[in-house]
mmCIF file of C-alpha atoms in Angstrom:
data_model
loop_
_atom_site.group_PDB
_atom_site.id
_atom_site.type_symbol
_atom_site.label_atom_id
_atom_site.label_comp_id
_atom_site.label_asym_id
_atom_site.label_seq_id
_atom_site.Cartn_x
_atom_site.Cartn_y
_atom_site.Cartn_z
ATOM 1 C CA UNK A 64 -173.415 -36.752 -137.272
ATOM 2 C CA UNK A 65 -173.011 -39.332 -140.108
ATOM 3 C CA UNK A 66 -175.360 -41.856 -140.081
ATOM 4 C CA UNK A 67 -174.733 -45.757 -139.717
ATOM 5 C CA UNK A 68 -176.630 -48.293 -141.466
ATOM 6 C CA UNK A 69 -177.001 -51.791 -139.725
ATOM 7 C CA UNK A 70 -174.305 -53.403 -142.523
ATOM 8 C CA UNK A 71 -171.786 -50.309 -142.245
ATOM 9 C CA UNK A 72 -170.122 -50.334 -139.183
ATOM 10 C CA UNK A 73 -168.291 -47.827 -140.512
ATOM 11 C CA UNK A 74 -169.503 -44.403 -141.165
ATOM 12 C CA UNK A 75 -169.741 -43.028 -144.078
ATOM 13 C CA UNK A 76 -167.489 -39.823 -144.669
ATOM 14 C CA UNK A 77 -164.832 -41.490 -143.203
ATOM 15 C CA UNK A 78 -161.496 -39.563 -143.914
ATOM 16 C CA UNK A 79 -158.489 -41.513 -142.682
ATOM 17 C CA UNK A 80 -155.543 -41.243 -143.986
ATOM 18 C CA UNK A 81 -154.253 -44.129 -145.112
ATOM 19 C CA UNK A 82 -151.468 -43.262 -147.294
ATOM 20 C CA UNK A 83 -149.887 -41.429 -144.937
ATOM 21 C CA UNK A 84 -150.474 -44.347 -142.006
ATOM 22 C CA UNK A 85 -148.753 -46.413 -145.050
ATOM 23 C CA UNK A 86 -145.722 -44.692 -144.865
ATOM 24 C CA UNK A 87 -145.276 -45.800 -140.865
ATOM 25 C CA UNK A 88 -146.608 -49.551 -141.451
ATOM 26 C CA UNK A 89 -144.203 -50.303 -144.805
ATOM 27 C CA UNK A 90 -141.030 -49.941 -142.738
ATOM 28 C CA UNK A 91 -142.816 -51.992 -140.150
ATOM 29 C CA UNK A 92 -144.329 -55.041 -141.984
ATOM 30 C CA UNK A 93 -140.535 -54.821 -143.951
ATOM 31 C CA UNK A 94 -139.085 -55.275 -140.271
ATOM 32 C CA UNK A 95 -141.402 -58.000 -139.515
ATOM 33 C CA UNK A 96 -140.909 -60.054 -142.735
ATOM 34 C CA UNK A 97 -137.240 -59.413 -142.028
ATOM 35 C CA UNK A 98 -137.479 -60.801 -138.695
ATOM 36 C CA UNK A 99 -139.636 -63.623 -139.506
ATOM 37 C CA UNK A 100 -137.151 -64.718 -142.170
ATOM 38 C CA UNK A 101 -134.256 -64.937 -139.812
ATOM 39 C CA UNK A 102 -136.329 -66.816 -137.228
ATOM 40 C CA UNK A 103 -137.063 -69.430 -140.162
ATOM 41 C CA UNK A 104 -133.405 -69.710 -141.548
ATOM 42 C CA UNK A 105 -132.310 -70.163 -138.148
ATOM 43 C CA UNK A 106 -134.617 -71.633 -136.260
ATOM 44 C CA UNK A 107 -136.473 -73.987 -138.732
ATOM 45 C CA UNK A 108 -139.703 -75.875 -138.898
ATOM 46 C CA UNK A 109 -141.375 -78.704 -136.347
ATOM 47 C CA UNK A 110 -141.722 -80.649 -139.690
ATOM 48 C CA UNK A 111 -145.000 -82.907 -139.075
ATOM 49 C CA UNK A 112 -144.874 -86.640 -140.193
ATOM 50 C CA UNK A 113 -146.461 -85.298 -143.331
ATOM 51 C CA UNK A 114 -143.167 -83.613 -144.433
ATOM 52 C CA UNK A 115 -140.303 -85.305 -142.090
ATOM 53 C CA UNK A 116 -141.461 -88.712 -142.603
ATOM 54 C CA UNK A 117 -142.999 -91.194 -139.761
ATOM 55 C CA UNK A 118 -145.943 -93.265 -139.281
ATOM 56 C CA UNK A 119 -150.063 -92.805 -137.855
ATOM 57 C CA UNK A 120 -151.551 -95.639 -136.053
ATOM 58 C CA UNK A 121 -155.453 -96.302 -135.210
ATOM 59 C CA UNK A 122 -155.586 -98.925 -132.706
ATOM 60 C CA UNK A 123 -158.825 -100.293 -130.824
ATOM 61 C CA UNK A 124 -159.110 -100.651 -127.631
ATOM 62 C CA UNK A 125 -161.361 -103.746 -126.459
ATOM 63 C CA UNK A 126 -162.093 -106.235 -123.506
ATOM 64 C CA UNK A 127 -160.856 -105.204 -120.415
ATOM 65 C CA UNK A 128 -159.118 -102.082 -121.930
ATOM 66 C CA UNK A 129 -162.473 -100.969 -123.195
ATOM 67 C CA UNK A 130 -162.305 -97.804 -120.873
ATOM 68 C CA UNK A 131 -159.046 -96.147 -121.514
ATOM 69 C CA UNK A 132 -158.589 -92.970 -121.784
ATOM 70 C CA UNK A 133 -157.393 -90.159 -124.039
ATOM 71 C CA UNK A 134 -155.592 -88.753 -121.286
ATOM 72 C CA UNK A 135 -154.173 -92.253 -120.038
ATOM 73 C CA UNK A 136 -153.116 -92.784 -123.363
ATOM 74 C CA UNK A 137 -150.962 -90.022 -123.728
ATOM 75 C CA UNK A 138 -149.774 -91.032 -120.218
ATOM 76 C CA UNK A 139 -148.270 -93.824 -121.659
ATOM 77 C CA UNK A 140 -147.192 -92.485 -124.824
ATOM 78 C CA UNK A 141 -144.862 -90.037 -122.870
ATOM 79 C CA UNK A 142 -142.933 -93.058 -121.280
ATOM 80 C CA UNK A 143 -142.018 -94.909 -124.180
ATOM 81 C CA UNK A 144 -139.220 -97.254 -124.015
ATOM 82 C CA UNK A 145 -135.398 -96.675 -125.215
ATOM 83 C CA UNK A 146 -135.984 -99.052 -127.886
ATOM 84 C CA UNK A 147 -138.861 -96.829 -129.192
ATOM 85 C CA UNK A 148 -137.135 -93.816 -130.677
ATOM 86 C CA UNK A 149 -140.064 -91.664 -131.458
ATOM 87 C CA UNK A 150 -140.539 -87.503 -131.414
ATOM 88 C CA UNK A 151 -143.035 -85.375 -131.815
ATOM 89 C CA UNK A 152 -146.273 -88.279 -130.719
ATOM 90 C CA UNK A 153 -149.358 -86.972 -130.439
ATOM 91 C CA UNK A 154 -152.770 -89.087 -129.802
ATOM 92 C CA UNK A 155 -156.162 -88.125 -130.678
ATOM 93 C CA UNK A 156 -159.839 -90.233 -129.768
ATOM 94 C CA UNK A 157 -162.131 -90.659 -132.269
ATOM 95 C CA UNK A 158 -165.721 -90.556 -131.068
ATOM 96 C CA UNK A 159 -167.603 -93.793 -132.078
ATOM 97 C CA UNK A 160 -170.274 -95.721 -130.538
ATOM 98 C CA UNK A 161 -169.602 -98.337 -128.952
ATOM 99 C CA UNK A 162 -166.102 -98.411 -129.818
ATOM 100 C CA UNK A 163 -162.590 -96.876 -128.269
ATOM 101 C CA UNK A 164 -160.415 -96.316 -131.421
ATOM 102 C CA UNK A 165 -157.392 -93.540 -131.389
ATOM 103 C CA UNK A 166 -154.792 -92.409 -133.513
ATOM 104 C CA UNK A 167 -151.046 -92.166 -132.620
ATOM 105 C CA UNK A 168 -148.857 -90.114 -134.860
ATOM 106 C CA UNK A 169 -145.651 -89.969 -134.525
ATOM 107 C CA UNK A 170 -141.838 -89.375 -136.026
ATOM 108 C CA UNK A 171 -139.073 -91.623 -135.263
ATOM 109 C CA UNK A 172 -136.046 -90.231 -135.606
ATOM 110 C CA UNK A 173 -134.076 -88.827 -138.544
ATOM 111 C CA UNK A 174 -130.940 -91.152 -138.408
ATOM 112 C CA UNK A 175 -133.036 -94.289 -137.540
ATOM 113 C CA UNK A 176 -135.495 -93.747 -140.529
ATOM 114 C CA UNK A 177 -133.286 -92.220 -143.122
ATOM 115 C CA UNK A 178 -131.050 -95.070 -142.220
ATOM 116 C CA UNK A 179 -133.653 -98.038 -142.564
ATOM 117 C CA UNK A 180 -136.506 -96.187 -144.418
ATOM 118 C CA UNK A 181 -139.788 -97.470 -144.593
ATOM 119 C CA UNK A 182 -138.881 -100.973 -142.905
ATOM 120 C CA UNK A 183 -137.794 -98.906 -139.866
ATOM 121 C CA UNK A 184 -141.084 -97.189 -139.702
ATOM 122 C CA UNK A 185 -142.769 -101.011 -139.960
ATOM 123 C CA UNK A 186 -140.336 -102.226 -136.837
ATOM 124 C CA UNK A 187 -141.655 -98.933 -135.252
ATOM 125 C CA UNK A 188 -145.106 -99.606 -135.605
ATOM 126 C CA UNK A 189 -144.737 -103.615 -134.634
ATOM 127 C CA UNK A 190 -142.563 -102.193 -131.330
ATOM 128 C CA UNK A 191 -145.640 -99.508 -130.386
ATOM 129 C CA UNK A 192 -148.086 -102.731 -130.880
ATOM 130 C CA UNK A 193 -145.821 -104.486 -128.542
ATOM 131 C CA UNK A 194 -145.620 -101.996 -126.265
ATOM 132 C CA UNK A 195 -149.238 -101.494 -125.641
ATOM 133 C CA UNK A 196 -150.108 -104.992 -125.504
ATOM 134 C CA UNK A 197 -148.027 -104.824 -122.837
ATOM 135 C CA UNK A 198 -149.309 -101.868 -120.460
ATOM 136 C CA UNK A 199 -152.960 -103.264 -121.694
ATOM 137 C CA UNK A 200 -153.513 -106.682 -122.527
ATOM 138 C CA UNK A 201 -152.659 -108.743 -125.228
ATOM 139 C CA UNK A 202 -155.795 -109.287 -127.599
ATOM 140 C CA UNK A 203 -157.284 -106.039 -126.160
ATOM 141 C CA UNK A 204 -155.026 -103.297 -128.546
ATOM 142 C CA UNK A 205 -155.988 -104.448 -132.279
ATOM 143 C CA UNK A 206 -154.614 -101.842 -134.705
ATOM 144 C CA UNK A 207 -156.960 -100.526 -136.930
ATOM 145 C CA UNK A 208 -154.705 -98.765 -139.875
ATOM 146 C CA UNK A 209 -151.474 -98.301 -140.155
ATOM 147 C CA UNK A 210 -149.990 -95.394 -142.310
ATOM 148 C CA UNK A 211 -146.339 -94.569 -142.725
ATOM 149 C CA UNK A 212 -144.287 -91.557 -144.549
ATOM 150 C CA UNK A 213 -140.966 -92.182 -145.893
ATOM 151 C CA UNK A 214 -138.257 -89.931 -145.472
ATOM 152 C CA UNK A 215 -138.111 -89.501 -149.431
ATOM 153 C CA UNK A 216 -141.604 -89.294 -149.401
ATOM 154 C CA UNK A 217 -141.749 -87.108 -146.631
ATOM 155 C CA UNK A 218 -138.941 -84.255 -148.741
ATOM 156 C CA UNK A 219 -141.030 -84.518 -152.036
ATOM 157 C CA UNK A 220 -144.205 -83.559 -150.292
ATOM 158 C CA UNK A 221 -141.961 -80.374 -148.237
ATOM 159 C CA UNK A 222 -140.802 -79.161 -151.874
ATOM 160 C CA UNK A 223 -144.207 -79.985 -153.671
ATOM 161 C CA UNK A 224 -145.982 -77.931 -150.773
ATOM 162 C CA UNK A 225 -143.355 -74.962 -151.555
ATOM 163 C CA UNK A 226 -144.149 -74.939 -154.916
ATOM 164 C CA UNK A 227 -147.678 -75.005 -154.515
ATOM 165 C CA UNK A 228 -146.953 -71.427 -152.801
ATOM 166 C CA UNK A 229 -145.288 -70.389 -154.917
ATOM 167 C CA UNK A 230 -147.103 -71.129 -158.105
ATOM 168 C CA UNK A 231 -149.974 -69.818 -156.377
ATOM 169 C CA UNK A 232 -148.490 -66.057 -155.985
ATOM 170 C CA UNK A 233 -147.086 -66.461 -159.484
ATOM 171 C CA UNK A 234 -150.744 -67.039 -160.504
ATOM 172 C CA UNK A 235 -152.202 -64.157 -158.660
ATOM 173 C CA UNK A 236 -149.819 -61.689 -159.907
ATOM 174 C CA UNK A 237 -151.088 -62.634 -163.356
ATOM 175 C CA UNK A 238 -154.625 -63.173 -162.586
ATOM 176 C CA UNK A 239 -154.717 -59.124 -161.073
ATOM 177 C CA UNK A 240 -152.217 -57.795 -163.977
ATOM 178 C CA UNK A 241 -154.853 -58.829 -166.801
ATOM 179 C CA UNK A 242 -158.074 -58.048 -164.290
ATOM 180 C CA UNK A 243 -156.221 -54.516 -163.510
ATOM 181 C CA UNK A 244 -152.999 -53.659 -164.827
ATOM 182 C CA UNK A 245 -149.650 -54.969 -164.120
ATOM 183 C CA UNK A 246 -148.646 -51.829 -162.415
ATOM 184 C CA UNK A 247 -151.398 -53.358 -159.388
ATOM 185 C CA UNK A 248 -150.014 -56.933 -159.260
ATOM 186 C CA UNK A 249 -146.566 -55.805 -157.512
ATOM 187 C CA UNK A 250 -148.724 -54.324 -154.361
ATOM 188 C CA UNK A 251 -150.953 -57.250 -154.303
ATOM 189 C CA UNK A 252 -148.841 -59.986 -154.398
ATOM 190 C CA UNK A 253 -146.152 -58.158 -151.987
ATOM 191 C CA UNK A 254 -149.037 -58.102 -149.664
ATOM 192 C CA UNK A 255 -149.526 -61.690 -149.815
ATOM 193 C CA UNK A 256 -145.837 -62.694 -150.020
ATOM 194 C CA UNK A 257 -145.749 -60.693 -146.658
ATOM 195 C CA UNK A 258 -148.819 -62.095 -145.241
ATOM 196 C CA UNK A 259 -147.303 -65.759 -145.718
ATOM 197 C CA UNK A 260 -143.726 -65.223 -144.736
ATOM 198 C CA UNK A 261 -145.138 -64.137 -141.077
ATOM 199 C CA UNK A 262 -147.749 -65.998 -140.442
ATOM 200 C CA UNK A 263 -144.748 -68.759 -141.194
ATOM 201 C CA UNK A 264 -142.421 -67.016 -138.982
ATOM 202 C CA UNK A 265 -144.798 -67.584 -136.073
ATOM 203 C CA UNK A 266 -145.180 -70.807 -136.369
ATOM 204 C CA UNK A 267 -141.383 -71.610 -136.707
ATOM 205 C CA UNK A 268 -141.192 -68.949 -133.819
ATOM 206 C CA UNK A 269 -143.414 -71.006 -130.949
ATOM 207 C CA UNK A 270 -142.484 -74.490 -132.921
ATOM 208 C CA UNK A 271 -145.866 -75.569 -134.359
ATOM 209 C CA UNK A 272 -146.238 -78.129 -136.468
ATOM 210 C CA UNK A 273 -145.519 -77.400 -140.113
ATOM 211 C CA UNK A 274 -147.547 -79.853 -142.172
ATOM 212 C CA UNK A 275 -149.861 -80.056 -145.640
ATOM 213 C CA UNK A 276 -152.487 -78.874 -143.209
ATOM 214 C CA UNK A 277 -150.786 -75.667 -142.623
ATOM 215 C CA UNK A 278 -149.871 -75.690 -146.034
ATOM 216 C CA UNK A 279 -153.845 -75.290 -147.221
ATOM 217 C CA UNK A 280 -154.098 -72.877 -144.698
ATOM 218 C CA UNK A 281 -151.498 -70.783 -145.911
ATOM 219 C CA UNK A 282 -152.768 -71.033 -149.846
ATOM 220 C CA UNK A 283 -156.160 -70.233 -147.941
ATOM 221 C CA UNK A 284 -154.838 -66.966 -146.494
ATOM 222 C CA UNK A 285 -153.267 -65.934 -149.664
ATOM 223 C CA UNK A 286 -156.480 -66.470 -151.983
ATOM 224 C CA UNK A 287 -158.777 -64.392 -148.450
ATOM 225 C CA UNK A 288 -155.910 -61.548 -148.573
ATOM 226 C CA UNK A 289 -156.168 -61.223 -152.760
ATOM 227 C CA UNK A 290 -159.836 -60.757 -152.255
ATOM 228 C CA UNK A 291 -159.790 -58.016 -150.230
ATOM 229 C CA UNK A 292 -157.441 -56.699 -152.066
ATOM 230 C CA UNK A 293 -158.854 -56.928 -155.472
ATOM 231 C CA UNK A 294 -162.066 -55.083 -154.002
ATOM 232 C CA UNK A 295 -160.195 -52.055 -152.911
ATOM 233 C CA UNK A 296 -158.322 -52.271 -156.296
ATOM 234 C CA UNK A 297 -161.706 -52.218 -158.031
ATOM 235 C CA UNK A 298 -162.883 -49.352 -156.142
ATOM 236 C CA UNK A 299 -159.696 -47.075 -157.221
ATOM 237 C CA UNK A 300 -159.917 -48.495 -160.771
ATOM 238 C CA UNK A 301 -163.655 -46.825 -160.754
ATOM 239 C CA UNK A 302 -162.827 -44.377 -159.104
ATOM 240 C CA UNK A 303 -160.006 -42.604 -161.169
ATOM 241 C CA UNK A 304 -162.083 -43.966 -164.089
ATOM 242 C CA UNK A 305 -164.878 -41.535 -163.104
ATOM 243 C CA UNK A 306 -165.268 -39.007 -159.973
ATOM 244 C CA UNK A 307 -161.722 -39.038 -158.756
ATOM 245 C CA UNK A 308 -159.994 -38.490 -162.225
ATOM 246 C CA UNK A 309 -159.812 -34.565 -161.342
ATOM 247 C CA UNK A 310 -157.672 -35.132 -157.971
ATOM 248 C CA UNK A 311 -154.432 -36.269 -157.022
ATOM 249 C CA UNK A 312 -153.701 -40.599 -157.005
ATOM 250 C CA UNK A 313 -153.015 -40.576 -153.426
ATOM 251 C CA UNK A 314 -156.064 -39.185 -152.495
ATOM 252 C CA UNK A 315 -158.431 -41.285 -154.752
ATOM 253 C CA UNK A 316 -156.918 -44.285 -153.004
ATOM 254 C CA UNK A 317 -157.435 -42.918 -149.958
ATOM 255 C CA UNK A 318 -161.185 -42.388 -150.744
ATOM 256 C CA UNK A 319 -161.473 -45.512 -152.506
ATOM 257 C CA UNK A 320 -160.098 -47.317 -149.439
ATOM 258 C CA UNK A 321 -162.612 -45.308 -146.890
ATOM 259 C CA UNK A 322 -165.542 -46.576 -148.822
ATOM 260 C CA UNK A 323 -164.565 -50.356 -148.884
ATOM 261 C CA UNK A 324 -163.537 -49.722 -145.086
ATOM 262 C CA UNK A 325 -166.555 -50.963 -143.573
ATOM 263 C CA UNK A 326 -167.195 -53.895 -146.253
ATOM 264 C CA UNK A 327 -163.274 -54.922 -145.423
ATOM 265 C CA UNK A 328 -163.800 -54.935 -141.629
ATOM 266 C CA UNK A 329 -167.482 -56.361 -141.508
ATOM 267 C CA UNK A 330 -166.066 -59.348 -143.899
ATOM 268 C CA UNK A 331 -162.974 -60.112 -142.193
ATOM 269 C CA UNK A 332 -165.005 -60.063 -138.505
ATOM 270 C CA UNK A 333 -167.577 -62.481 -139.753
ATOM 271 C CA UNK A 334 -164.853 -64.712 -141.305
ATOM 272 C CA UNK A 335 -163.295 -64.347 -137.403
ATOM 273 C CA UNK A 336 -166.063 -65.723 -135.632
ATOM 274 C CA UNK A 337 -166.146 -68.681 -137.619
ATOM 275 C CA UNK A 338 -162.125 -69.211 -137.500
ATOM 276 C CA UNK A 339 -162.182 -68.458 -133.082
ATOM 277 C CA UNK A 340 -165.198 -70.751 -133.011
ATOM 278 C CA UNK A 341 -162.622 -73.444 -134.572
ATOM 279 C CA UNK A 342 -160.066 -72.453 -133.020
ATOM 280 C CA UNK A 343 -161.405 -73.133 -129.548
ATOM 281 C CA UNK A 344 -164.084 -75.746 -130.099
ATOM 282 C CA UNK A 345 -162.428 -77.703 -132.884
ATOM 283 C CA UNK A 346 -160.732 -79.463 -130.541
ATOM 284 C CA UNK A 347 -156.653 -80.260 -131.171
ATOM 285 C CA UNK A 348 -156.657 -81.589 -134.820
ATOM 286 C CA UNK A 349 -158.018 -78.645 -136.252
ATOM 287 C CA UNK A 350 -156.344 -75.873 -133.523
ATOM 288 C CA UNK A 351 -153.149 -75.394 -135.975
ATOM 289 C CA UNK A 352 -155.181 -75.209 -138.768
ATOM 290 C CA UNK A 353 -157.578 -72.240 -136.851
ATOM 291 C CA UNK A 354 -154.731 -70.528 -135.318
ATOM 292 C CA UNK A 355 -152.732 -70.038 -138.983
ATOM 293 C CA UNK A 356 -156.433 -68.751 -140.004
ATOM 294 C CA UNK A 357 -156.891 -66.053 -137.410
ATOM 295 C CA UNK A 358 -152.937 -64.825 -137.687
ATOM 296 C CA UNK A 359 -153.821 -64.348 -141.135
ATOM 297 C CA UNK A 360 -156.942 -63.082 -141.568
ATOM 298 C CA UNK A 361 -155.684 -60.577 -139.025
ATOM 299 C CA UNK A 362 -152.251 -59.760 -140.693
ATOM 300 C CA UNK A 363 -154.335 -60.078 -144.737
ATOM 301 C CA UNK A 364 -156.409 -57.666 -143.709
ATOM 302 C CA UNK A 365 -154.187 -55.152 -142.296
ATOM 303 C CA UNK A 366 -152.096 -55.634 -145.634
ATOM 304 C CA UNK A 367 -154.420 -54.961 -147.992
ATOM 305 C CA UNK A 368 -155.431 -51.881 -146.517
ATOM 306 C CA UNK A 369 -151.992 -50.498 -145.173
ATOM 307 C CA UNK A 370 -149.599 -52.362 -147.658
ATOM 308 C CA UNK A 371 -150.589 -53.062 -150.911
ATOM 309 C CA UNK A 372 -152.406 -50.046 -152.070
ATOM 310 C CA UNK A 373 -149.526 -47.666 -150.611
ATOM 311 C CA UNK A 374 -147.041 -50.050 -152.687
ATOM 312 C CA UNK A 375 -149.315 -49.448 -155.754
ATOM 313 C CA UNK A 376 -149.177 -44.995 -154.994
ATOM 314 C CA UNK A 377 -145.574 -45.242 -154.188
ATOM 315 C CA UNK A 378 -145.101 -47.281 -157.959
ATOM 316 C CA UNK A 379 -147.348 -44.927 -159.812
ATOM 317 C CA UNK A 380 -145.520 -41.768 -158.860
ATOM 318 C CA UNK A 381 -141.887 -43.605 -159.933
ATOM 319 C CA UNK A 382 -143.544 -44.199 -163.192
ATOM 320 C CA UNK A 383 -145.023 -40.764 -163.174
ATOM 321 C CA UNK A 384 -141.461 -39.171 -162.265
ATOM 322 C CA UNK A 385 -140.074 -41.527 -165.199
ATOM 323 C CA UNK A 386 -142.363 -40.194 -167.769
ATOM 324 C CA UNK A 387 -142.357 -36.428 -166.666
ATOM 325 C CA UNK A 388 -138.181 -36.975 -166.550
ATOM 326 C CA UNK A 389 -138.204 -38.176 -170.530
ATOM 327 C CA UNK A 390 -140.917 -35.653 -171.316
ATOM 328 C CA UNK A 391 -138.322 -32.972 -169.955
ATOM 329 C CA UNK A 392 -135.149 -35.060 -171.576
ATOM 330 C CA UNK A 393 -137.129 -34.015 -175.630
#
């Protein structure tokens, strides 16, 4: 029986094969990036105020409306007015002592501020002001802050965020070409490319809010997916370097993969804790930002392992066929 150390939940001797498993879960993830695509051409994003445009408010509550309540507040914010065109509000409570301060966020909508711009988003925030000074008290709602997002604003920041992405996997595939070799970067950054593309698909899928948030967690899941890809990379470099030069490419990755196996799963369910903790004790400003975390973590580490080292086999033995073919051709 092998034995299993406190830090290797995963025995050693371990002789899955993954290569094979690869050529089931390619196909697969292909059908899943496929379908996650659609859903996102189709269906779209819930755009956040960050990226559509709109406006945050932190108003104090005082005097006699001392005691409100998040959950009155939302109450209220659910029965807006006609004359208050507004999607997508959501209100948090910030915890201070001694004082009752929340934040409304909010979009108005696309033909109202596209039409009248940033003044519309001022007559937006006067008319909320209004409104609550009416359901509470006048001289009992004092607004804090007021922040608004421009429609033009509002595109810049969608495309800047895209590029960020994208520069990002452009990066990577450079930074693993020069720390490998180039024929490793296709597999890797595939792997991340797919990682990204579905963890996006889900949230267009059940209508979450897409916002720079999201956005940092997405760059976040690409730079934890690279890592544990890089360390299975450097265990097949060494390896075909040194004890596994003498079999077969398939089979070195397939050891090389079994020995990180326990490191890969051991990281990734630490990093799990801490992302489920968040996700259902950091309360609703950081649940989006906790659930893109745990889809990814999930779906990085099941592409490093299952994706982008059979993508780097499958590429070596094309190249291998190539050179044998023009070794045959003189």
């Amino acid at each position: 029986m092998a034995k299993t150390n406190f830090f290797e939940i995963i025995p050693q001797g371990t002789k899955f094969d993954f290569m094979r498993a690869g050529k089931i879960f390619i196909p697969l993830s292909a059908l899943l990036v496929a379908a996650s695509l659609v859903i996102i051409f189709t269906k779209g994003f819930n755009w956040g105020i960050d990226f559509a445009g709109g406006l945050e408010m932190r108003v104090e509550f005082k005097g006699a409306a001392q005691n409100v309540r998040i959950g009155d507040m939302r109450k209220t914010m659910e029965n807006l007015p006609p004359d208050l065109p507004l999607q997508g509000v959501q209100v948090t409570n910030f915890v201070m002592p001694g004082r009752n301060v929340f934040s409304i966020k909010a979009k108005g909508e696309e033909n109202v501020t596209r039409a009248g711009g940033d003044a519309a988003l001022q007559d937006l925030a006067s008319k909320v002001l209004t409104f609550l000074e009416t359901k509470y008290g006048k001289g009992d709602v004092v607004v804090v802050s007021t922040d608004m997002v421009g429609p033009r604003v509002g595109s810049s920041l969608r495309k800047q965020g895209l590029y960020a992405i994208i520069y990002a996997m452009i990066g990577i595939l450079v930074y693993v070409g020069f720390r490998f070799n180039f024929k490793y970067s296709p597999g890797g950054v595939i792997a991340l490319v797919h990682d990204v593309i579905i963890t996006a698909g889900i949230f267009s899928l059940f209508s979450r809010e897409m916002n720079l948030v999201i956005v940092a967690a997405l760059l976040t899941i690409a730079g934890y997916s690279i890592n544990d890809t890089i360390v299975i990379f450097d265990r097949i470099r060494e390896g075909r370097a040194g004890r596994y030069r003498a079999i077969p490419l398939h089979q070195a990755v397939n050891n090389s993969i079994n020995e990180t196996l326990s490191r890969t799963v051991l990281t990734s369910g630490v990093t799990m804790l801490v992302v489920i903790a968040l996700l259902f004790l950091g309360g609703e400003i950081l649940f989006d930002f906790a659930l893109a975390m745990t889809i990814g973590i999930v779906i990085g580490t099941y592409s490093s392992i299952f994706i982008a080292s059979p993508i780097f086999v499958m590429l070596e033995d094309i190249f291998a066929a190539r050179r044998k073919a023009k070794g045959a051709a003189r």
